[in-house]
Amino acid sequence: EHLKNLKNNNNFSELATLAHLTYESFRNASTADFINGIILYGKQLQSQNLVAQHTQLILSNVTKLHPEVLAAKGCGALGADVFMVLCHPSHKEQLINSISQQGYPLMATEQQLANII
């Protein structure tokens, strides 16, 4: 519904630029730039009102409760389908357990995703 009602004045060129830079940082294994790209892309989506309200709440809660989160972003239309959380590998198990206890089921880890690509 939201996407159908969007005005045509959204600046998608900024999103495209950020997406490209983030993709390149991933390809070049530049961890800091990749994490920063995810953060900036999420902020740009939010500034253009392209993130569902409930997703904004979830992401805010997860990042406030878990300082070990390096970046978090909703995925899917309006970020409403699933959310991605990035952390240092040493925090992964603790973060998975904590977020799961909050009622958010784990869909996949980086290892599971790597096995299907």
Tab-separated table of C-alpha atoms in Angstrom:
chain	number	residue	atom	x	y	z
A	1	GLU	CA	0.000	0.000	0.000
A	2	HIS	CA	2.703	2.437	0.988
A	3	LEU	CA	4.762	1.919	-2.158
A	4	LYS	CA	1.653	2.401	-4.289
A	5	ASN	CA	1.038	5.794	-2.684
A	6	LEU	CA	4.595	7.086	-2.940
A	7	LYS	CA	5.066	10.423	-4.587
A	8	ASN	CA	7.418	10.465	-7.553
A	9	ASN	CA	9.673	13.014	-5.869
A	10	ASN	CA	11.731	10.457	-3.935
A	11	ASN	CA	15.422	10.681	-4.680
A	12	PHE	CA	16.296	7.125	-5.612
A	13	SER	CA	19.629	8.178	-7.126
A	14	GLU	CA	21.098	8.588	-3.623
A	15	LEU	CA	19.932	5.069	-2.755
A	16	ALA	CA	21.412	3.699	-5.969
A	17	THR	CA	24.758	5.365	-5.254
A	18	LEU	CA	24.834	4.016	-1.688
A	19	ALA	CA	23.851	0.542	-2.867
A	20	HIS	CA	26.640	0.539	-5.445
A	21	LEU	CA	29.263	1.761	-2.959
A	22	THR	CA	28.136	-0.809	-0.390
A	23	TYR	CA	28.264	-3.571	-2.993
A	24	GLU	CA	31.787	-2.546	-3.983
A	25	SER	CA	32.923	-2.522	-0.361
A	26	PHE	CA	31.538	-6.060	-0.011
A	27	ARG	CA	33.361	-7.198	-3.147
A	28	ASN	CA	36.579	-5.608	-1.902
A	29	ALA	CA	36.173	-7.114	1.586
A	30	SER	CA	36.221	-3.676	3.180
A	31	THR	CA	34.376	-4.478	6.391
A	32	ALA	CA	34.220	-0.949	7.800
A	33	ASP	CA	32.965	0.517	4.513
A	34	PHE	CA	30.393	-2.268	4.131
A	35	ILE	CA	29.008	-1.718	7.632
A	36	ASN	CA	28.959	2.030	7.095
A	37	GLY	CA	27.179	1.519	3.767
A	38	ILE	CA	24.453	-0.568	5.422
A	39	ILE	CA	24.006	2.114	8.091
A	40	LEU	CA	23.857	4.964	5.565
A	41	TYR	CA	21.496	3.062	3.261
A	42	GLY	CA	19.142	2.377	6.168
A	43	LYS	CA	19.210	6.031	7.229
A	44	GLN	CA	18.507	7.144	3.658
A	45	LEU	CA	15.539	4.757	3.425
A	46	GLN	CA	14.206	6.113	6.696
A	47	SER	CA	14.652	9.734	5.620
A	48	GLN	CA	12.589	8.979	2.509
A	49	ASN	CA	9.860	7.338	4.614
A	50	LEU	CA	10.613	3.937	3.073
A	51	VAL	CA	10.766	1.945	6.323
A	52	ALA	CA	7.642	0.597	7.993
A	53	GLN	CA	6.904	2.021	11.436
A	54	HIS	CA	7.023	-1.388	13.134
A	55	THR	CA	10.403	-2.078	11.535
A	56	GLN	CA	11.746	1.221	12.845
A	57	LEU	CA	10.622	0.199	16.341
A	58	ILE	CA	12.233	-3.242	16.112
A	59	LEU	CA	15.526	-1.854	14.802
A	60	SER	CA	15.573	0.850	17.460
A	61	ASN	CA	14.958	-1.670	20.231
A	62	VAL	CA	17.518	-4.158	18.950
A	63	THR	CA	20.262	-1.563	18.568
A	64	LYS	CA	19.537	0.057	21.950
A	65	LEU	CA	19.479	-3.258	23.825
A	66	HIS	CA	22.514	-4.675	22.032
A	67	PRO	CA	25.482	-2.310	21.759
A	68	GLU	CA	27.411	-5.092	19.992
A	69	VAL	CA	25.218	-4.568	16.900
A	70	LEU	CA	27.340	-2.891	14.240
A	71	ALA	CA	24.473	-2.346	11.788
A	72	ALA	CA	20.846	-3.405	11.470
A	73	LYS	CA	18.444	-2.909	8.590
A	74	GLY	CA	15.006	-4.094	7.604
A	75	CYS	CA	14.769	-6.058	4.356
A	76	GLY	CA	11.900	-6.562	1.937
A	77	ALA	CA	9.252	-4.005	1.014
A	78	LEU	CA	9.552	-1.173	3.541
A	79	GLY	CA	11.981	-3.354	5.465
A	80	ALA	CA	8.963	-5.191	6.831
A	81	ASP	CA	9.769	-8.808	5.994
A	82	VAL	CA	12.945	-9.611	7.916
A	83	PHE	CA	15.777	-7.659	9.459
A	84	MET	CA	19.498	-8.126	9.066
A	85	VAL	CA	21.829	-7.646	12.017
A	86	LEU	CA	25.601	-7.378	11.684
A	87	CYS	CA	27.952	-7.921	14.602
A	88	HIS	CA	31.496	-9.058	15.259
A	89	PRO	CA	31.776	-12.868	15.072
A	90	SER	CA	32.704	-13.038	18.747
A	91	HIS	CA	29.252	-11.654	19.650
A	92	LYS	CA	27.224	-13.782	17.243
A	93	GLU	CA	26.018	-16.588	19.509
A	94	GLN	CA	25.159	-14.250	22.376
A	95	LEU	CA	23.288	-11.917	20.051
A	96	ILE	CA	21.369	-14.757	18.364
A	97	ASN	CA	20.282	-16.096	21.758
A	98	SER	CA	19.261	-12.704	23.081
A	99	ILE	CA	17.328	-11.627	19.991
A	100	SER	CA	15.634	-15.034	19.783
A	101	GLN	CA	14.526	-14.669	23.406
A	102	GLN	CA	12.895	-11.371	22.409
A	103	GLY	CA	10.683	-13.342	20.027
A	104	TYR	CA	12.520	-12.776	16.762
A	105	PRO	CA	13.324	-16.151	15.178
A	106	LEU	CA	16.635	-16.655	13.420
A	107	MET	CA	16.169	-17.160	9.700
A	108	ALA	CA	19.804	-17.711	8.661
A	109	THR	CA	23.382	-16.951	9.595
A	110	GLU	CA	26.115	-15.927	7.177
A	111	GLN	CA	27.234	-19.555	6.985
A	112	GLN	CA	23.781	-20.779	6.002
A	113	LEU	CA	23.455	-18.045	3.382
A	114	ALA	CA	26.915	-18.845	1.987
A	115	ASN	CA	25.846	-22.455	1.442
A	116	ILE	CA	22.982	-21.478	-0.861
A	117	ILE	CA	24.866	-19.008	-3.016
